[in-house]
Short mmCIF file of N, CA and C in Angstrom, two decimals:
data_model
loop_
_atom_site.label_atom_id
_atom_site.label_comp_id
_atom_site.label_asym_id
_atom_site.label_seq_id
_atom_site.Cartn_x
_atom_site.Cartn_y
_atom_site.Cartn_z
N MET A 1 117.90 48.57 112.96
CA MET A 1 116.63 48.38 112.26
C MET A 1 116.90 48.48 110.77
N LYS A 2 116.62 47.42 110.07
CA LYS A 2 116.84 47.40 108.62
C LYS A 2 115.58 47.90 107.92
N SER A 3 115.77 48.86 107.04
CA SER A 3 114.64 49.44 106.31
C SER A 3 114.48 48.72 104.98
N ARG A 4 113.75 47.64 105.00
CA ARG A 4 113.58 46.84 103.79
C ARG A 4 112.49 47.37 102.89
N PHE A 5 111.58 48.14 103.42
CA PHE A 5 110.41 48.53 102.66
C PHE A 5 110.43 49.98 102.22
N LEU A 6 111.60 50.52 101.97
CA LEU A 6 111.72 51.89 101.49
C LEU A 6 112.01 51.87 100.00
N PHE A 7 111.52 52.91 99.33
CA PHE A 7 111.77 53.05 97.90
C PHE A 7 113.19 53.54 97.66
N PRO A 8 113.75 53.29 96.48
CA PRO A 8 115.09 53.80 96.17
C PRO A 8 115.14 55.33 96.21
N TYR A 9 116.29 55.87 96.56
CA TYR A 9 116.46 57.32 96.74
C TYR A 9 116.01 58.15 95.53
N PRO A 10 116.33 57.76 94.28
CA PRO A 10 115.94 58.61 93.14
C PRO A 10 114.42 58.76 92.96
N TRP A 11 113.65 57.89 93.57
CA TRP A 11 112.19 57.97 93.41
C TRP A 11 111.60 59.18 94.11
N ARG A 12 112.34 59.81 95.02
CA ARG A 12 111.83 60.99 95.72
C ARG A 12 111.50 62.10 94.72
N LYS A 13 112.32 62.24 93.68
CA LYS A 13 112.06 63.26 92.66
C LYS A 13 110.71 63.02 91.98
N TRP A 14 110.41 61.76 91.73
CA TRP A 14 109.10 61.42 91.14
C TRP A 14 107.97 61.77 92.10
N GLY A 15 108.21 61.53 93.38
CA GLY A 15 107.21 61.86 94.39
C GLY A 15 106.94 63.35 94.45
N VAL A 16 107.99 64.15 94.42
CA VAL A 16 107.82 65.61 94.44
C VAL A 16 107.06 66.05 93.18
N ALA A 17 107.43 65.48 92.04
CA ALA A 17 106.74 65.84 90.79
C ALA A 17 105.26 65.48 90.85
N LEU A 18 104.95 64.28 91.32
CA LEU A 18 103.54 63.86 91.44
C LEU A 18 102.78 64.76 92.41
N PHE A 19 103.40 65.11 93.53
CA PHE A 19 102.74 65.96 94.50
C PHE A 19 102.46 67.35 93.92
N ILE A 20 103.40 67.93 93.22
CA ILE A 20 103.20 69.24 92.60
C ILE A 20 102.12 69.17 91.53
N ILE A 21 102.14 68.12 90.73
CA ILE A 21 101.09 67.93 89.71
C ILE A 21 99.73 67.79 90.39
N GLY A 22 99.67 67.01 91.47
CA GLY A 22 98.42 66.83 92.20
C GLY A 22 97.89 68.13 92.78
N LEU A 23 98.78 68.93 93.37
CA LEU A 23 98.35 70.22 93.91
C LEU A 23 97.85 71.16 92.81
N THR A 24 98.55 71.17 91.70
CA THR A 24 98.15 72.02 90.58
C THR A 24 96.80 71.58 90.03
N LEU A 25 96.63 70.29 89.81
CA LEU A 25 95.35 69.77 89.32
C LEU A 25 94.23 70.05 90.32
N SER A 26 94.53 69.95 91.59
CA SER A 26 93.53 70.22 92.62
C SER A 26 93.07 71.67 92.56
N ALA A 27 94.01 72.59 92.45
CA ALA A 27 93.65 74.02 92.37
C ALA A 27 92.83 74.30 91.12
N VAL A 28 93.25 73.75 89.99
CA VAL A 28 92.51 73.96 88.74
C VAL A 28 91.12 73.35 88.84
N HIS A 29 91.04 72.16 89.43
CA HIS A 29 89.75 71.49 89.58
C HIS A 29 88.80 72.30 90.46
N ILE A 30 89.31 72.86 91.54
CA ILE A 30 88.46 73.66 92.44
C ILE A 30 87.94 74.89 91.71
N VAL A 31 88.81 75.58 90.99
CA VAL A 31 88.40 76.81 90.29
C VAL A 31 87.37 76.49 89.22
N PHE A 32 87.64 75.50 88.38
CA PHE A 32 86.72 75.20 87.29
C PHE A 32 85.46 74.50 87.77
N ASP A 33 85.54 73.72 88.84
CA ASP A 33 84.35 73.06 89.37
C ASP A 33 83.37 74.09 89.90
N GLU A 34 83.86 75.10 90.60
CA GLU A 34 82.97 76.16 91.10
C GLU A 34 82.42 76.99 89.94
N TYR A 35 83.23 77.20 88.92
CA TYR A 35 82.78 77.96 87.75
C TYR A 35 81.64 77.24 87.05
N PHE A 36 81.81 75.93 86.79
CA PHE A 36 80.77 75.18 86.09
C PHE A 36 79.55 74.96 86.97
N SER A 37 79.74 74.80 88.27
CA SER A 37 78.58 74.65 89.17
C SER A 37 77.74 75.93 89.16
N GLY A 38 78.40 77.07 89.20
CA GLY A 38 77.68 78.34 89.16
C GLY A 38 77.02 78.56 87.81
N LEU A 39 77.66 78.12 86.74
CA LEU A 39 77.14 78.30 85.39
C LEU A 39 75.85 77.51 85.18
N HIS A 40 75.80 76.31 85.74
CA HIS A 40 74.63 75.44 85.57
C HIS A 40 73.71 75.48 86.78
N HIS A 41 73.96 76.38 87.72
CA HIS A 41 73.14 76.55 88.92
C HIS A 41 72.96 75.24 89.68
N GLY A 42 74.04 74.47 89.76
CA GLY A 42 74.02 73.25 90.55
C GLY A 42 73.36 72.07 89.86
N GLN A 43 72.87 72.22 88.63
CA GLN A 43 72.25 71.09 87.95
C GLN A 43 73.32 70.24 87.31
N MET A 44 73.21 68.93 87.48
CA MET A 44 74.18 68.01 86.92
C MET A 44 73.79 67.67 85.49
N LEU A 45 74.72 67.82 84.59
CA LEU A 45 74.51 67.37 83.22
C LEU A 45 74.81 65.88 83.16
N ALA A 46 74.32 65.22 82.16
CA ALA A 46 74.55 63.78 82.03
C ALA A 46 76.05 63.51 81.96
N GLY A 47 76.54 62.68 82.84
CA GLY A 47 77.94 62.30 82.85
C GLY A 47 78.85 63.26 83.59
N LYS A 48 78.37 64.43 83.95
CA LYS A 48 79.23 65.41 84.63
C LYS A 48 79.63 64.91 86.01
N ALA A 49 78.71 64.27 86.73
CA ALA A 49 79.03 63.76 88.06
C ALA A 49 80.10 62.67 87.96
N ASP A 50 79.99 61.81 86.96
CA ASP A 50 80.98 60.75 86.79
C ASP A 50 82.35 61.32 86.46
N LEU A 51 82.40 62.34 85.61
CA LEU A 51 83.66 62.98 85.25
C LEU A 51 84.26 63.68 86.46
N ARG A 52 83.44 64.35 87.25
CA ARG A 52 83.91 65.03 88.46
C ARG A 52 84.52 64.02 89.43
N GLU A 53 83.87 62.89 89.61
CA GLU A 53 84.39 61.86 90.51
C GLU A 53 85.68 61.25 89.98
N LEU A 54 85.77 61.04 88.67
CA LEU A 54 86.98 60.50 88.08
C LEU A 54 88.16 61.46 88.25
N VAL A 55 87.92 62.74 87.99
CA VAL A 55 88.98 63.74 88.15
C VAL A 55 89.40 63.82 89.62
N THR A 56 88.45 63.81 90.53
CA THR A 56 88.77 63.85 91.96
C THR A 56 89.59 62.63 92.36
N ASP A 57 89.22 61.46 91.87
CA ASP A 57 89.98 60.24 92.18
C ASP A 57 91.40 60.32 91.65
N ILE A 58 91.56 60.81 90.44
CA ILE A 58 92.90 60.94 89.86
C ILE A 58 93.75 61.92 90.67
N ILE A 59 93.15 63.02 91.08
CA ILE A 59 93.88 64.01 91.88
C ILE A 59 94.30 63.41 93.22
N LEU A 60 93.37 62.74 93.90
CA LEU A 60 93.68 62.14 95.20
C LEU A 60 94.77 61.08 95.08
N LEU A 61 94.68 60.24 94.06
CA LEU A 61 95.69 59.20 93.86
C LEU A 61 97.06 59.81 93.56
N THR A 62 97.08 60.87 92.77
CA THR A 62 98.34 61.55 92.45
C THR A 62 98.96 62.15 93.71
N LEU A 63 98.15 62.81 94.52
CA LEU A 63 98.66 63.40 95.76
C LEU A 63 99.17 62.33 96.73
N ILE A 64 98.39 61.28 96.92
CA ILE A 64 98.78 60.23 97.86
C ILE A 64 100.04 59.51 97.39
N CYS A 65 100.11 59.16 96.11
CA CYS A 65 101.31 58.49 95.60
C CYS A 65 102.53 59.39 95.72
N GLY A 66 102.36 60.67 95.43
CA GLY A 66 103.47 61.60 95.58
C GLY A 66 103.95 61.69 97.02
N LEU A 67 103.01 61.82 97.94
CA LEU A 67 103.38 61.90 99.36
C LEU A 67 104.04 60.61 99.85
N LEU A 68 103.53 59.47 99.41
CA LEU A 68 104.13 58.20 99.81
C LEU A 68 105.57 58.09 99.31
N LEU A 69 105.80 58.50 98.07
CA LEU A 69 107.16 58.43 97.53
C LEU A 69 108.09 59.41 98.23
N ILE A 70 107.59 60.59 98.57
CA ILE A 70 108.42 61.56 99.29
C ILE A 70 108.75 61.03 100.69
N ALA A 71 107.75 60.49 101.35
CA ALA A 71 107.92 60.07 102.74
C ALA A 71 108.77 58.81 102.89
N PHE A 72 108.63 57.88 101.98
CA PHE A 72 109.23 56.57 102.20
C PHE A 72 110.27 56.18 101.15
N THR A 73 111.10 57.15 100.76
CA THR A 73 112.27 56.82 99.97
C THR A 73 113.49 56.88 100.89
N LYS A 74 114.47 56.08 100.54
CA LYS A 74 115.68 56.04 101.35
C LYS A 74 116.42 57.37 101.25
N GLU A 75 117.19 57.64 102.26
CA GLU A 75 118.11 58.77 102.24
C GLU A 75 119.37 58.33 101.49
N LYS A 76 120.22 59.31 101.12
CA LYS A 76 121.49 58.94 100.49
C LYS A 76 122.28 58.02 101.39
N VAL A 77 122.28 58.34 102.68
CA VAL A 77 122.92 57.48 103.68
C VAL A 77 121.83 57.05 104.65
N GLU A 78 121.43 55.82 104.54
CA GLU A 78 120.35 55.29 105.39
C GLU A 78 121.00 54.45 106.49
N ASP A 79 121.14 55.02 107.69
CA ASP A 79 121.78 54.31 108.79
C ASP A 79 120.80 54.17 109.96
N GLU A 80 121.32 53.67 111.09
CA GLU A 80 120.48 53.46 112.27
C GLU A 80 119.90 54.76 112.80
N HIS A 81 120.67 55.82 112.75
CA HIS A 81 120.20 57.12 113.24
C HIS A 81 119.02 57.62 112.40
N ILE A 82 119.15 57.54 111.10
CA ILE A 82 118.06 57.96 110.20
C ILE A 82 116.83 57.08 110.43
N ALA A 83 117.04 55.79 110.60
CA ALA A 83 115.92 54.88 110.86
C ALA A 83 115.20 55.26 112.15
N GLN A 84 115.95 55.65 113.17
CA GLN A 84 115.32 56.06 114.44
C GLN A 84 114.57 57.37 114.27
N LEU A 85 115.15 58.32 113.54
CA LEU A 85 114.46 59.59 113.27
C LEU A 85 113.17 59.34 112.49
N ARG A 86 113.23 58.42 111.54
CA ARG A 86 112.05 58.07 110.74
C ARG A 86 110.96 57.48 111.61
N LEU A 87 111.34 56.58 112.51
CA LEU A 87 110.37 55.94 113.40
C LEU A 87 109.74 56.96 114.36
N ASP A 88 110.57 57.83 114.95
CA ASP A 88 110.06 58.87 115.85
C ASP A 88 109.10 59.80 115.12
N SER A 89 109.45 60.18 113.91
CA SER A 89 108.60 61.08 113.13
C SER A 89 107.27 60.42 112.77
N LEU A 90 107.33 59.15 112.47
CA LEU A 90 106.08 58.43 112.17
C LEU A 90 105.18 58.38 113.40
N GLN A 91 105.77 58.14 114.56
CA GLN A 91 104.98 58.11 115.80
C GLN A 91 104.36 59.48 116.08
N TRP A 92 105.12 60.54 115.92
CA TRP A 92 104.59 61.89 116.14
C TRP A 92 103.49 62.22 115.14
N SER A 93 103.62 61.77 113.91
CA SER A 93 102.59 62.08 112.92
C SER A 93 101.27 61.38 113.25
N ILE A 94 101.33 60.18 113.80
CA ILE A 94 100.11 59.49 114.21
C ILE A 94 99.48 60.19 115.41
N TYR A 95 100.30 60.60 116.37
CA TYR A 95 99.77 61.37 117.50
C TYR A 95 99.08 62.63 117.00
N PHE A 96 99.74 63.38 116.16
CA PHE A 96 99.20 64.63 115.62
C PHE A 96 97.88 64.40 114.90
N ASN A 97 97.83 63.36 114.08
CA ASN A 97 96.62 63.06 113.32
C ASN A 97 95.43 62.77 114.24
N TYR A 98 95.65 61.93 115.24
CA TYR A 98 94.53 61.56 116.10
C TYR A 98 94.15 62.64 117.09
N ILE A 99 95.10 63.46 117.51
CA ILE A 99 94.74 64.61 118.35
C ILE A 99 93.86 65.56 117.55
N GLY A 100 94.23 65.81 116.30
CA GLY A 100 93.41 66.66 115.44
C GLY A 100 92.02 66.07 115.21
N LEU A 101 91.96 64.76 115.00
CA LEU A 101 90.66 64.10 114.81
C LEU A 101 89.80 64.18 116.07
N ILE A 102 90.41 63.98 117.23
CA ILE A 102 89.67 64.09 118.49
C ILE A 102 89.13 65.50 118.68
N ILE A 103 89.95 66.50 118.38
CA ILE A 103 89.49 67.89 118.49
C ILE A 103 88.30 68.13 117.56
N CYS A 104 88.35 67.59 116.35
CA CYS A 104 87.22 67.75 115.42
C CYS A 104 85.98 67.05 115.94
N ILE A 105 86.13 65.87 116.50
CA ILE A 105 84.98 65.14 117.03
C ILE A 105 84.32 65.94 118.15
N VAL A 106 85.13 66.52 119.03
CA VAL A 106 84.60 67.26 120.18
C VAL A 106 84.00 68.59 119.76
N CYS A 107 84.62 69.29 118.83
CA CYS A 107 84.23 70.66 118.52
C CYS A 107 83.19 70.80 117.40
N ILE A 108 83.11 69.85 116.50
CA ILE A 108 82.22 70.01 115.34
C ILE A 108 80.97 69.16 115.55
N THR A 109 79.82 69.81 115.52
CA THR A 109 78.56 69.10 115.75
C THR A 109 77.81 68.79 114.46
N ASN A 110 78.09 69.53 113.41
CA ASN A 110 77.44 69.29 112.12
C ASN A 110 78.14 68.13 111.42
N TRP A 111 77.38 67.06 111.14
CA TRP A 111 77.95 65.84 110.56
C TRP A 111 78.59 66.10 109.19
N HIS A 112 77.94 66.85 108.33
CA HIS A 112 78.48 67.10 106.98
C HIS A 112 79.77 67.91 107.06
N MET A 113 79.81 68.88 107.95
CA MET A 113 81.04 69.65 108.12
C MET A 113 82.15 68.77 108.68
N PHE A 114 81.80 67.91 109.64
CA PHE A 114 82.78 67.00 110.22
C PHE A 114 83.38 66.08 109.17
N VAL A 115 82.55 65.50 108.32
CA VAL A 115 83.04 64.59 107.28
C VAL A 115 83.96 65.33 106.32
N GLY A 116 83.58 66.55 105.96
CA GLY A 116 84.42 67.33 105.05
C GLY A 116 85.78 67.65 105.65
N ILE A 117 85.80 67.99 106.92
CA ILE A 117 87.07 68.31 107.58
C ILE A 117 87.85 67.03 107.87
N ALA A 118 87.17 66.00 108.31
CA ALA A 118 87.85 64.74 108.63
C ALA A 118 88.46 64.10 107.39
N ALA A 119 87.93 64.37 106.21
CA ALA A 119 88.50 63.83 104.98
C ALA A 119 89.93 64.34 104.78
N HIS A 120 90.23 65.51 105.30
CA HIS A 120 91.59 66.04 105.17
C HIS A 120 92.58 65.28 106.03
N PHE A 121 92.09 64.51 106.99
CA PHE A 121 92.97 63.72 107.84
C PHE A 121 93.55 62.52 107.09
N ILE A 122 93.17 62.33 105.84
CA ILE A 122 93.80 61.32 105.00
C ILE A 122 95.26 61.73 104.74
N PHE A 123 95.48 63.02 104.57
CA PHE A 123 96.79 63.51 104.20
C PHE A 123 97.67 63.92 105.38
N THR A 124 97.08 64.22 106.51
CA THR A 124 97.87 64.77 107.61
C THR A 124 98.96 63.83 108.14
N PRO A 125 98.75 62.51 108.24
CA PRO A 125 99.87 61.70 108.72
C PRO A 125 101.09 61.79 107.81
N LEU A 126 100.86 61.71 106.51
CA LEU A 126 101.98 61.79 105.58
C LEU A 126 102.62 63.17 105.57
N LEU A 127 101.79 64.21 105.54
CA LEU A 127 102.33 65.57 105.52
C LEU A 127 103.13 65.87 106.79
N PHE A 128 102.56 65.55 107.94
CA PHE A 128 103.26 65.84 109.18
C PHE A 128 104.52 64.99 109.32
N PHE A 129 104.45 63.74 108.87
CA PHE A 129 105.64 62.89 108.90
C PHE A 129 106.75 63.50 108.05
N ILE A 130 106.43 63.92 106.84
CA ILE A 130 107.44 64.50 105.95
C ILE A 130 108.03 65.76 106.57
N ILE A 131 107.17 66.63 107.07
CA ILE A 131 107.65 67.89 107.65
C ILE A 131 108.55 67.62 108.85
N ARG A 132 108.09 66.77 109.75
CA ARG A 132 108.89 66.52 110.96
C ARG A 132 110.17 65.77 110.63
N PHE A 133 110.09 64.76 109.78
CA PHE A 133 111.28 63.98 109.44
C PHE A 133 112.33 64.85 108.76
N ARG A 134 111.91 65.66 107.80
CA ARG A 134 112.85 66.56 107.12
C ARG A 134 113.46 67.54 108.12
N TRP A 135 112.65 68.04 109.07
CA TRP A 135 113.15 68.99 110.06
C TRP A 135 114.20 68.34 110.96
N VAL A 136 113.94 67.14 111.49
CA VAL A 136 114.90 66.51 112.39
C VAL A 136 116.15 66.06 111.64
N VAL A 137 116.03 65.66 110.39
CA VAL A 137 117.22 65.34 109.60
C VAL A 137 118.04 66.60 109.38
N TYR A 138 117.37 67.71 109.07
CA TYR A 138 118.06 68.99 108.90
C TYR A 138 118.79 69.39 110.18
N GLN A 139 118.08 69.29 111.31
CA GLN A 139 118.68 69.64 112.60
C GLN A 139 119.87 68.73 112.92
N SER A 140 119.73 67.45 112.64
CA SER A 140 120.80 66.51 112.88
C SER A 140 122.02 66.81 112.02
N ASN A 141 121.79 67.12 110.75
CA ASN A 141 122.91 67.46 109.86
C ASN A 141 123.58 68.76 110.29
N ARG A 142 122.78 69.73 110.70
CA ARG A 142 123.32 71.01 111.16
C ARG A 142 124.17 70.83 112.41
N LEU A 143 123.70 70.01 113.33
CA LEU A 143 124.45 69.74 114.54
C LEU A 143 125.75 69.01 114.21
N LEU A 144 125.68 68.07 113.29
CA LEU A 144 126.87 67.32 112.88
C LEU A 144 127.92 68.24 112.26
N HIS A 145 127.48 69.16 111.40
CA HIS A 145 128.42 70.07 110.73
C HIS A 145 128.97 71.13 111.70
N SER A 146 128.19 71.51 112.70
CA SER A 146 128.69 72.50 113.67
C SER A 146 129.74 71.90 114.60
N GLU A 147 129.69 70.59 114.80
CA GLU A 147 130.68 69.91 115.66
C GLU A 147 132.01 69.74 114.95
N GLU A 148 132.00 69.77 113.63
CA GLU A 148 133.24 69.55 112.87
C GLU A 148 134.11 70.72 112.88
#
């Protein structure tokens, strides 16, 4: 299986940087958003809603781009074995995502709560793929080095 649609290996560093920046901005946004909401007792000032949406969009785009770069950059040695591990991990991440979504559909009856929780399923395929792929590559390398 030829991996034609993977980013070059050095781009992973950019992905990690974008993801860390996105997480940091997200935490800062949550803290300050709650502070300003409490300060104004939930009243929107002119333009505040637009700024909040713009900041949220920038944070989401930063996180998604970072995760995409982390997940889909080539390894130093990209061979058939790595391609198979990548494919298996992608399949498991889709299973995990939809099992979680099904559990939410069955267990959550409040529509607003469901939408809030289901929005997090935007990130779960990429996150679970990265975690599982890195784990199986680590296990494979460990097994390879123990045989030597």
